[in-house]
PDB file of C-alpha atoms in Angstrom:
ATOM      1  CA  UNK A   1      16.773  21.728  24.331  1.00 70.00           C
ATOM      2  CA  UNK A   2      17.303  23.724  21.107  1.00 79.00           C
ATOM      3  CA  UNK A   3      14.505  24.449  18.655  1.00 86.00           C
ATOM      4  CA  UNK A   4      16.025  21.916  16.217  1.00 81.00           C
ATOM      5  CA  UNK A   5      16.077  19.236  18.902  1.00 81.00           C
ATOM      6  CA  UNK A   6      12.467  20.026  19.778  1.00 87.00           C
ATOM      7  CA  UNK A   7      11.443  19.785  16.124  1.00 84.00           C
ATOM      8  CA  UNK A   8      13.347  16.514  15.764  1.00 82.00           C
ATOM      9  CA  UNK A   9      11.626  15.027  18.813  1.00 84.00           C
ATOM     10  CA  UNK A  10       8.240  16.195  17.551  1.00 84.00           C
ATOM     11  CA  UNK A  11       8.978  14.697  14.135  1.00 83.00           C
ATOM     12  CA  UNK A  12       9.794  11.265  15.537  1.00 80.00           C
ATOM     13  CA  UNK A  13       6.575  11.304  17.568  1.00 81.00           C
ATOM     14  CA  UNK A  14       4.575  12.219  14.454  1.00 79.00           C
ATOM     15  CA  UNK A  15       6.228   9.542  12.334  1.00 81.00           C
ATOM     16  CA  UNK A  16       5.621   6.869  14.973  1.00 72.00           C
ATOM     17  CA  UNK A  17       1.949   7.723  15.477  1.00 74.00           C
ATOM     18  CA  UNK A  18       0.231   5.663  12.770  1.00 68.00           C
ATOM     19  CA  UNK A  19      -2.357   3.949  14.970  1.00 62.00           C
ATOM     20  CA  UNK A  20      -4.848   6.816  15.015  1.00 63.00           C
ATOM     21  CA  UNK A  21      -8.258   6.045  13.554  1.00 62.00           C
ATOM     22  CA  UNK A  22      -8.045   8.764  10.897  1.00 64.00           C
ATOM     23  CA  UNK A  23      -4.489   7.931   9.761  1.00 73.00           C
ATOM     24  CA  UNK A  24      -3.786   9.567   6.381  1.00 78.00           C
ATOM     25  CA  UNK A  25      -0.800   8.022   4.592  1.00 82.00           C
ATOM     26  CA  UNK A  26      -0.420  10.925   2.132  1.00 83.00           C
ATOM     27  CA  UNK A  27      -0.352  13.529   4.887  1.00 82.00           C
ATOM     28  CA  UNK A  28       2.067  11.294   6.811  1.00 87.00           C
ATOM     29  CA  UNK A  29       4.478  11.142   3.869  1.00 88.00           C
ATOM     30  CA  UNK A  30       4.241  14.877   3.258  1.00 88.00           C
ATOM     31  CA  UNK A  31       5.225  15.353   6.901  1.00 88.00           C
ATOM     32  CA  UNK A  32       8.320  13.211   6.329  1.00 92.00           C
ATOM     33  CA  UNK A  33       9.239  15.171   3.189  1.00 92.00           C
ATOM     34  CA  UNK A  34       8.753  18.623   4.696  1.00 91.00           C
ATOM     35  CA  UNK A  35      10.490  17.786   7.987  1.00 93.00           C
ATOM     36  CA  UNK A  36      13.439  16.366   6.040  1.00 95.00           C
ATOM     37  CA  UNK A  37      13.956  19.797   4.491  1.00 95.00           C
ATOM     38  CA  UNK A  38      13.522  21.573   7.827  1.00 94.00           C
ATOM     39  CA  UNK A  39      15.882  19.310   9.760  1.00 95.00           C
ATOM     40  CA  UNK A  40      18.527  18.338   7.201  1.00 95.00           C
ATOM     41  CA  UNK A  41      20.825  20.313   4.918  1.00 94.00           C
ATOM     42  CA  UNK A  42      18.478  19.693   1.998  1.00 96.00           C
ATOM     43  CA  UNK A  43      16.513  22.118  -0.140  1.00 96.00           C
ATOM     44  CA  UNK A  44      13.823  19.715  -1.332  1.00 96.00           C
ATOM     45  CA  UNK A  45      12.692  16.155  -0.665  1.00 96.00           C
ATOM     46  CA  UNK A  46      10.517  13.559  -2.312  1.00 94.00           C
ATOM     47  CA  UNK A  47       9.258  10.106  -1.440  1.00 94.00           C
ATOM     48  CA  UNK A  48       8.584   7.079  -3.615  1.00 94.00           C
ATOM     49  CA  UNK A  49       6.794   3.978  -2.368  1.00 92.00           C
ATOM     50  CA  UNK A  50       6.358   0.608  -4.040  1.00 90.00           C
ATOM     51  CA  UNK A  51       2.953  -0.941  -4.670  1.00 86.00           C
ATOM     52  CA  UNK A  52       2.236  -4.630  -4.054  1.00 81.00           C
ATOM     53  CA  UNK A  53       3.719  -5.451  -7.471  1.00 85.00           C
ATOM     54  CA  UNK A  54       7.005  -3.735  -6.604  1.00 87.00           C
ATOM     55  CA  UNK A  55       6.443  -0.742  -8.904  1.00 90.00           C
ATOM     56  CA  UNK A  56       7.485   2.639  -7.515  1.00 91.00           C
ATOM     57  CA  UNK A  57       5.155   5.641  -7.377  1.00 91.00           C
ATOM     58  CA  UNK A  58       5.759   9.266  -6.407  1.00 91.00           C
ATOM     59  CA  UNK A  59       3.831   9.723  -3.161  1.00 90.00           C
ATOM     60  CA  UNK A  60       4.934  13.033  -1.647  1.00 90.00           C
ATOM     61  CA  UNK A  61       7.285  15.962  -2.178  1.00 90.00           C
ATOM     62  CA  UNK A  62       8.229  19.150  -0.392  1.00 91.00           C
ATOM     63  CA  UNK A  63       8.284  21.149  -3.644  1.00 91.00           C
ATOM     64  CA  UNK A  64       7.055  20.846  -7.195  1.00 91.00           C
ATOM     65  CA  UNK A  65      10.643  20.597  -8.474  1.00 93.00           C
ATOM     66  CA  UNK A  66      11.190  17.495  -6.325  1.00 93.00           C
ATOM     67  CA  UNK A  67       8.011  15.920  -7.684  1.00 91.00           C
ATOM     68  CA  UNK A  68       9.103  16.571 -11.260  1.00 93.00           C
ATOM     69  CA  UNK A  69      12.545  15.084 -10.632  1.00 95.00           C
ATOM     70  CA  UNK A  70      11.062  11.929  -9.142  1.00 94.00           C
ATOM     71  CA  UNK A  71       8.650  11.564 -12.044  1.00 93.00           C
ATOM     72  CA  UNK A  72      11.603  12.004 -14.408  1.00 95.00           C
ATOM     73  CA  UNK A  73      13.441   9.200 -12.615  1.00 95.00           C
ATOM     74  CA  UNK A  74      10.513   6.828 -13.077  1.00 95.00           C
ATOM     75  CA  UNK A  75       9.899   7.779 -16.694  1.00 95.00           C
ATOM     76  CA  UNK A  76      13.566   7.374 -17.653  1.00 95.00           C
ATOM     77  CA  UNK A  77      14.451   4.514 -15.306  1.00 95.00           C
ATOM     78  CA  UNK A  78      17.482   6.403 -14.025  1.00 96.00           C
ATOM     79  CA  UNK A  79      18.406   8.117 -10.776  1.00 95.00           C
ATOM     80  CA  UNK A  80      19.468   7.683  -7.159  1.00 96.00           C
ATOM     81  CA  UNK A  81      16.016   6.831  -5.836  1.00 96.00           C
ATOM     82  CA  UNK A  82      15.689   3.844  -8.173  1.00 96.00           C
ATOM     83  CA  UNK A  83      19.182   2.596  -7.329  1.00 96.00           C
ATOM     84  CA  UNK A  84      18.440   3.021  -3.637  1.00 96.00           C
ATOM     85  CA  UNK A  85      15.188   1.075  -3.809  1.00 96.00           C
ATOM     86  CA  UNK A  86      16.728  -1.743  -5.831  1.00 95.00           C
ATOM     87  CA  UNK A  87      19.761  -2.108  -3.568  1.00 95.00           C
ATOM     88  CA  UNK A  88      18.127  -1.302  -0.237  1.00 95.00           C
ATOM     89  CA  UNK A  89      21.091   0.976   0.534  1.00 96.00           C
ATOM     90  CA  UNK A  90      21.683   4.717   0.625  1.00 96.00           C
ATOM     91  CA  UNK A  91      22.896   6.172  -2.666  1.00 96.00           C
ATOM     92  CA  UNK A  92      24.931   9.368  -3.178  1.00 95.00           C
ATOM     93  CA  UNK A  93      27.722  10.795  -5.331  1.00 93.00           C
ATOM     94  CA  UNK A  94      30.438  13.234  -4.286  1.00 90.00           C
ATOM     95  CA  UNK A  95      30.026  15.827  -7.025  1.00 90.00           C
ATOM     96  CA  UNK A  96      28.224  16.616 -10.320  1.00 90.00           C
ATOM     97  CA  UNK A  97      30.819  14.833 -12.528  1.00 93.00           C
ATOM     98  CA  UNK A  98      30.341  11.646 -10.497  1.00 94.00           C
ATOM     99  CA  UNK A  99      26.583  12.070 -10.752  1.00 94.00           C
ATOM    100  CA  UNK A 100      26.747  12.542 -14.520  1.00 95.00           C
ATOM    101  CA  UNK A 101      28.801   9.352 -14.800  1.00 95.00           C
ATOM    102  CA  UNK A 102      26.045   7.406 -13.016  1.00 96.00           C
ATOM    103  CA  UNK A 103      22.897   9.247 -14.134  1.00 96.00           C
ATOM    104  CA  UNK A 104      23.634  11.479 -17.157  1.00 96.00           C
ATOM    105  CA  UNK A 105      20.060  12.317 -18.158  1.00 96.00           C
ATOM    106  CA  UNK A 106      18.834  12.685 -14.592  1.00 96.00           C
ATOM    107  CA  UNK A 107      21.758  14.947 -13.625  1.00 96.00           C
ATOM    108  CA  UNK A 108      21.055  17.253 -16.556  1.00 96.00           C
ATOM    109  CA  UNK A 109      17.407  17.472 -15.501  1.00 96.00           C
ATOM    110  CA  UNK A 110      18.463  18.007 -11.869  1.00 96.00           C
ATOM    111  CA  UNK A 111      20.731  20.915 -12.747  1.00 96.00           C
ATOM    112  CA  UNK A 112      18.121  22.359 -15.059  1.00 96.00           C
ATOM    113  CA  UNK A 113      15.865  22.728 -12.022  1.00 95.00           C
ATOM    114  CA  UNK A 114      18.580  24.433  -9.986  1.00 95.00           C
ATOM    115  CA  UNK A 115      19.944  21.533  -7.929  1.00 96.00           C
ATOM    116  CA  UNK A 116      23.465  20.126  -7.910  1.00 95.00           C
ATOM    117  CA  UNK A 117      23.176  17.206  -5.503  1.00 96.00           C
ATOM    118  CA  UNK A 118      20.750  14.308  -5.113  1.00 96.00           C
ATOM    119  CA  UNK A 119      20.918  11.373  -2.749  1.00 96.00           C
ATOM    120  CA  UNK A 120      18.478   8.740  -1.595  1.00 97.00           C
ATOM    121  CA  UNK A 121      17.891   6.930   1.682  1.00 97.00           C
ATOM    122  CA  UNK A 122      16.069   3.576   1.756  1.00 97.00           C
ATOM    123  CA  UNK A 123      12.757   3.141   3.529  1.00 94.00           C
ATOM    124  CA  UNK A 124      13.584  -0.308   4.764  1.00 93.00           C
ATOM    125  CA  UNK A 125      12.819  -2.656   7.649  1.00 89.00           C
ATOM    126  CA  UNK A 126      15.222  -5.588   7.857  1.00 87.00           C
ATOM    127  CA  UNK A 127      15.103  -7.182   4.385  1.00 85.00           C
ATOM    128  CA  UNK A 128      11.967  -5.389   3.181  1.00 88.00           C
ATOM    129  CA  UNK A 129      12.429  -2.145   1.254  1.00 93.00           C
ATOM    130  CA  UNK A 130       9.161  -0.320   0.616  1.00 92.00           C
ATOM    131  CA  UNK A 131      10.479   2.863  -0.982  1.00 94.00           C
ATOM    132  CA  UNK A 132      13.056   5.635  -0.781  1.00 96.00           C
ATOM    133  CA  UNK A 133      13.477   9.165   0.478  1.00 97.00           C
ATOM    134  CA  UNK A 134      15.095  11.503  -2.080  1.00 97.00           C
ATOM    135  CA  UNK A 135      16.994  14.562  -0.867  1.00 97.00           C
ATOM    136  CA  UNK A 136      17.970  17.385  -3.239  1.00 97.00           C
ATOM    137  CA  UNK A 137      20.479  20.165  -2.546  1.00 96.00           C
ATOM    138  CA  UNK A 138      21.330  23.360  -4.385  1.00 96.00           C
ATOM    139  CA  UNK A 139      24.942  23.042  -3.268  1.00 94.00           C
ATOM    140  CA  UNK A 140      26.957  20.090  -4.634  1.00 93.00           C
ATOM    141  CA  UNK A 141      28.148  17.330  -2.339  1.00 92.00           C
ATOM    142  CA  UNK A 142      26.728  14.803   0.048  1.00 93.00           C
ATOM    143  CA  UNK A 143      24.918  15.429   3.289  1.00 94.00           C
ATOM    144  CA  UNK A 144      27.059  15.401   6.403  1.00 94.00           C
ATOM    145  CA  UNK A 145      27.373  12.103   8.257  1.00 95.00           C
ATOM    146  CA  UNK A 146      25.177  13.468  11.051  1.00 95.00           C
ATOM    147  CA  UNK A 147      22.436  14.555   8.640  1.00 95.00           C
ATOM    148  CA  UNK A 148      22.565  11.198   6.869  1.00 95.00           C
ATOM    149  CA  UNK A 149      22.110   9.411  10.175  1.00 95.00           C
ATOM    150  CA  UNK A 150      19.191  11.626  11.169  1.00 95.00           C
ATOM    151  CA  UNK A 151      17.594  11.283   7.743  1.00 95.00           C
ATOM    152  CA  UNK A 152      17.958   7.514   7.813  1.00 96.00           C
ATOM    153  CA  UNK A 153      16.505   7.361  11.319  1.00 94.00           C
ATOM    154  CA  UNK A 154      13.479   9.362  10.153  1.00 93.00           C
ATOM    155  CA  UNK A 155      13.049   7.089   7.129  1.00 95.00           C
ATOM    156  CA  UNK A 156      13.342   4.005   9.372  1.00 93.00           C
ATOM    157  CA  UNK A 157      10.720   5.204  11.840  1.00 91.00           C
ATOM    158  CA  UNK A 158       8.370   6.134   8.996  1.00 91.00           C
ATOM    159  CA  UNK A 159       8.877   2.690   7.448  1.00 91.00           C
ATOM    160  CA  UNK A 160       8.053   0.908  10.700  1.00 89.00           C
ATOM    161  CA  UNK A 161       4.914   3.034  11.013  1.00 86.00           C
ATOM    162  CA  UNK A 162       3.800   2.312   7.453  1.00 86.00           C
ATOM    163  CA  UNK A 163       4.412  -1.431   7.708  1.00 85.00           C
ATOM    164  CA  UNK A 164       2.606  -1.491  11.037  1.00 81.00           C
ATOM    165  CA  UNK A 165      -0.345   0.377   9.527  1.00 76.00           C
ATOM    166  CA  UNK A 166      -0.426  -2.006   6.558  1.00 77.00           C
ATOM    167  CA  UNK A 167      -0.400  -5.027   8.872  1.00 76.00           C
ATOM    168  CA  UNK A 168      -3.279  -3.617  10.923  1.00 72.00           C
ATOM    169  CA  UNK A 169      -5.266  -2.800   7.787  1.00 72.00           C
ATOM    170  CA  UNK A 170      -4.670  -6.319   6.444  1.00 73.00           C
ATOM    171  CA  UNK A 171      -5.640  -7.819   9.799  1.00 70.00           C
ATOM    172  CA  UNK A 172      -8.837  -5.770   9.886  1.00 71.00           C
ATOM    173  CA  UNK A 173      -9.652  -6.810   6.325  1.00 65.00           C
ATOM    174  CA  UNK A 174      -9.068 -10.460   7.194  1.00 63.00           C
ATOM    175  CA  UNK A 175     -11.234 -10.115  10.284  1.00 72.00           C
ATOM    176  CA  UNK A 176     -13.989  -8.503   8.217  1.00 73.00           C
ATOM    177  CA  UNK A 177     -13.797 -11.254   5.611  1.00 68.00           C
ATOM    178  CA  UNK A 178     -13.905 -13.915   8.322  1.00 65.00           C
ATOM    179  CA  UNK A 179     -16.895 -12.294   9.992  1.00 77.00           C
ATOM    180  CA  UNK A 180     -18.664 -12.093   6.635  1.00 74.00           C
ATOM    181  CA  UNK A 181     -17.956 -15.763   6.020  1.00 70.00           C
ATOM    182  CA  UNK A 182     -19.248 -16.699   9.475  1.00 70.00           C
ATOM    183  CA  UNK A 183     -22.394 -14.647   8.961  1.00 79.00           C
ATOM    184  CA  UNK A 184     -22.949 -16.277   5.575  1.00 80.00           C
ATOM    185  CA  UNK A 185     -22.545 -19.711   7.109  1.00 76.00           C
ATOM    186  CA  UNK A 186     -25.138 -18.950   9.801  1.00 84.00           C
ATOM    187  CA  UNK A 187     -27.488 -17.658   7.120  1.00 88.00           C
ATOM    188  CA  UNK A 188     -26.928 -20.788   5.034  1.00 87.00           C
ATOM    189  CA  UNK A 189     -27.780 -23.059   7.960  1.00 85.00           C
ATOM    190  CA  UNK A 190     -30.939 -21.052   8.552  1.00 91.00           C
ATOM    191  CA  UNK A 191     -31.905 -21.295   4.880  1.00 89.00           C
ATOM    192  CA  UNK A 192     -31.368 -25.059   4.904  1.00 88.00           C
ATOM    193  CA  UNK A 193     -33.777 -25.366   7.794  1.00 91.00           C
ATOM    194  CA  UNK A 194     -36.367 -23.112   6.153  1.00 90.00           C
ATOM    195  CA  UNK A 195     -36.248 -24.968   2.828  1.00 90.00           C
ATOM    196  CA  UNK A 196     -36.223 -28.392   4.488  1.00 89.00           C
ATOM    197  CA  UNK A 197     -39.318 -27.536   6.475  1.00 89.00           C
ATOM    198  CA  UNK A 198     -41.217 -25.880   3.644  1.00 88.00           C
ATOM    199  CA  UNK A 199     -40.341 -28.462   0.984  1.00 86.00           C
ATOM    200  CA  UNK A 200     -40.283 -31.564   3.174  1.00 87.00           C
ATOM    201  CA  UNK A 201     -36.605 -32.280   2.518  1.00 87.00           C
ATOM    202  CA  UNK A 202     -33.759 -33.559   4.630  1.00 88.00           C
ATOM    203  CA  UNK A 203     -31.277 -30.898   5.659  1.00 87.00           C
ATOM    204  CA  UNK A 204     -28.509 -32.251   3.436  1.00 82.00           C
ATOM    205  CA  UNK A 205     -30.900 -32.507   0.487  1.00 87.00           C
ATOM    206  CA  UNK A 206     -32.038 -28.914   1.048  1.00 88.00           C
ATOM    207  CA  UNK A 207     -28.397 -27.802   0.878  1.00 84.00           C
ATOM    208  CA  UNK A 208     -27.800 -29.736  -2.355  1.00 86.00           C
ATOM    209  CA  UNK A 209     -30.904 -28.169  -3.904  1.00 89.00           C
ATOM    210  CA  UNK A 210     -29.740 -24.660  -3.043  1.00 88.00           C
ATOM    211  CA  UNK A 211     -26.236 -25.410  -4.238  1.00 84.00           C
ATOM    212  CA  UNK A 212     -27.485 -26.799  -7.547  1.00 87.00           C
ATOM    213  CA  UNK A 213     -29.656 -23.734  -8.068  1.00 88.00           C
ATOM    214  CA  UNK A 214     -26.763 -21.399  -7.279  1.00 87.00           C
ATOM    215  CA  UNK A 215     -24.496 -23.228  -9.739  1.00 84.00           C
ATOM    216  CA  UNK A 216     -26.988 -23.378 -12.575  1.00 87.00           C
ATOM    217  CA  UNK A 217     -27.890 -19.677 -12.243  1.00 87.00           C
ATOM    218  CA  UNK A 218     -24.363 -18.463 -11.457  1.00 87.00           C
ATOM    219  CA  UNK A 219     -25.504 -16.958  -8.155  1.00 86.00           C
ATOM    220  CA  UNK A 220     -23.718 -16.724  -4.856  1.00 84.00           C
ATOM    221  CA  UNK A 221     -24.826 -19.457  -2.487  1.00 86.00           C
ATOM    222  CA  UNK A 222     -25.204 -16.830   0.233  1.00 85.00           C
ATOM    223  CA  UNK A 223     -27.550 -14.813  -2.017  1.00 88.00           C
ATOM    224  CA  UNK A 224     -29.701 -17.879  -2.713  1.00 89.00           C
ATOM    225  CA  UNK A 225     -29.848 -18.571   1.024  1.00 90.00           C
ATOM    226  CA  UNK A 226     -31.024 -15.013   1.695  1.00 90.00           C
ATOM    227  CA  UNK A 227     -33.757 -15.366  -0.946  1.00 91.00           C
ATOM    228  CA  UNK A 228     -34.929 -18.641   0.562  1.00 91.00           C
ATOM    229  CA  UNK A 229     -35.165 -17.023   3.996  1.00 91.00           C
ATOM    230  CA  UNK A 230     -37.076 -13.919   2.861  1.00 90.00           C
ATOM    231  CA  UNK A 231     -39.326 -15.964   0.551  1.00 86.00           C
ATOM    232  CA  UNK A 232     -38.377 -14.125  -2.635  1.00 87.00           C
ATOM    233  CA  UNK A 233     -37.229 -17.416  -4.178  1.00 83.00           C
ATOM    234  CA  UNK A 234     -40.124 -19.816  -4.744  1.00 75.00           C
ATOM    235  CA  UNK A 235     -39.624 -23.314  -3.313  1.00 72.00           C
ATOM    236  CA  UNK A 236     -40.878 -25.014  -6.465  1.00 73.00           C
ATOM    237  CA  UNK A 237     -38.659 -22.802  -8.596  1.00 74.00           C
ATOM    238  CA  UNK A 238     -35.548 -23.716  -6.674  1.00 77.00           C
ATOM    239  CA  UNK A 239     -36.405 -27.433  -6.699  1.00 70.00           C
ATOM    240  CA  UNK A 240     -37.294 -27.568 -10.390  1.00 64.00           C
ATOM    241  CA  UNK A 241     -34.475 -25.348 -11.621  1.00 52.00           C
ATOM    242  CA  UNK A 242     -32.014 -26.693 -14.208  1.00 48.00           C
ATOM    243  CA  UNK A 243     -29.314 -29.010 -12.972  1.00 43.00           C
ATOM    244  CA  UNK A 244     -25.777 -27.656 -12.869  1.00 39.00           C
ATOM    245  CA  UNK A 245     -23.250 -28.616 -15.452  1.00 37.00           C
ATOM    246  CA  UNK A 246     -20.170 -30.489 -14.197  1.00 36.00           C
ATOM    247  CA  UNK A 247     -17.923 -27.465 -14.701  1.00 34.00           C
ATOM    248  CA  UNK A 248     -20.185 -24.941 -12.995  1.00 37.00           C
ATOM    249  CA  UNK A 249     -19.509 -23.749  -9.495  1.00 37.00           C
ATOM    250  CA  UNK A 250     -21.244 -21.301  -7.196  1.00 42.00           C
ATOM    251  CA  UNK A 251     -19.585 -17.968  -6.576  1.00 42.00           C
ATOM    252  CA  UNK A 252     -18.728 -17.554  -2.926  1.00 41.00           C
TER     253      UNK A 252
END
């Protein structure tokens, strides 16, 4: 196995390993950018990712020049990375005249920084495009077919890893929210029992009293329940508090 093949294998392992506890998305993307330069016939690389609103942001670059070019694309709404993200397909031009015909301002900026070729590969899984990998070359012309295939494979693996990491993070957040809700419900049931016993109320009446107090004071029902349990909320105070208005609702 050649050193390039070894580096390629190592890169795919790194890009697939997003399940570690200390996963760092910025470091992950910088790995993709730097390895793209090492493995492909490119002199610089940059990565843009979309936020949940679909707006692109510069996330990583192998060199400052690449970062500046990507920022220029966003600021001027022109360039291969934007076209790639919008279409979900790779974008390239054969030579500087063809580039100037498509992206006149961007091409001038590109050449001003010493590059003569720019192309973009989509970071896409099926129908979902989450960003694009920009590749810049000092020499004009496209990447070779082999390099394009390798670059796209790297972008694909990175995309799968990122989407997987996002799904796990969302799942963990949902699980945390559910556990919080369950804990709050247990606490509420406990508070109902405490108030019912102390104030001589039925359980359903105790709940209505706490709910009315939460509404009229714009408190979370879970917070009122906690105060009932620890005794910091006086029973008479909660029973004699102002009645809620029809439009009021407790914050949960």
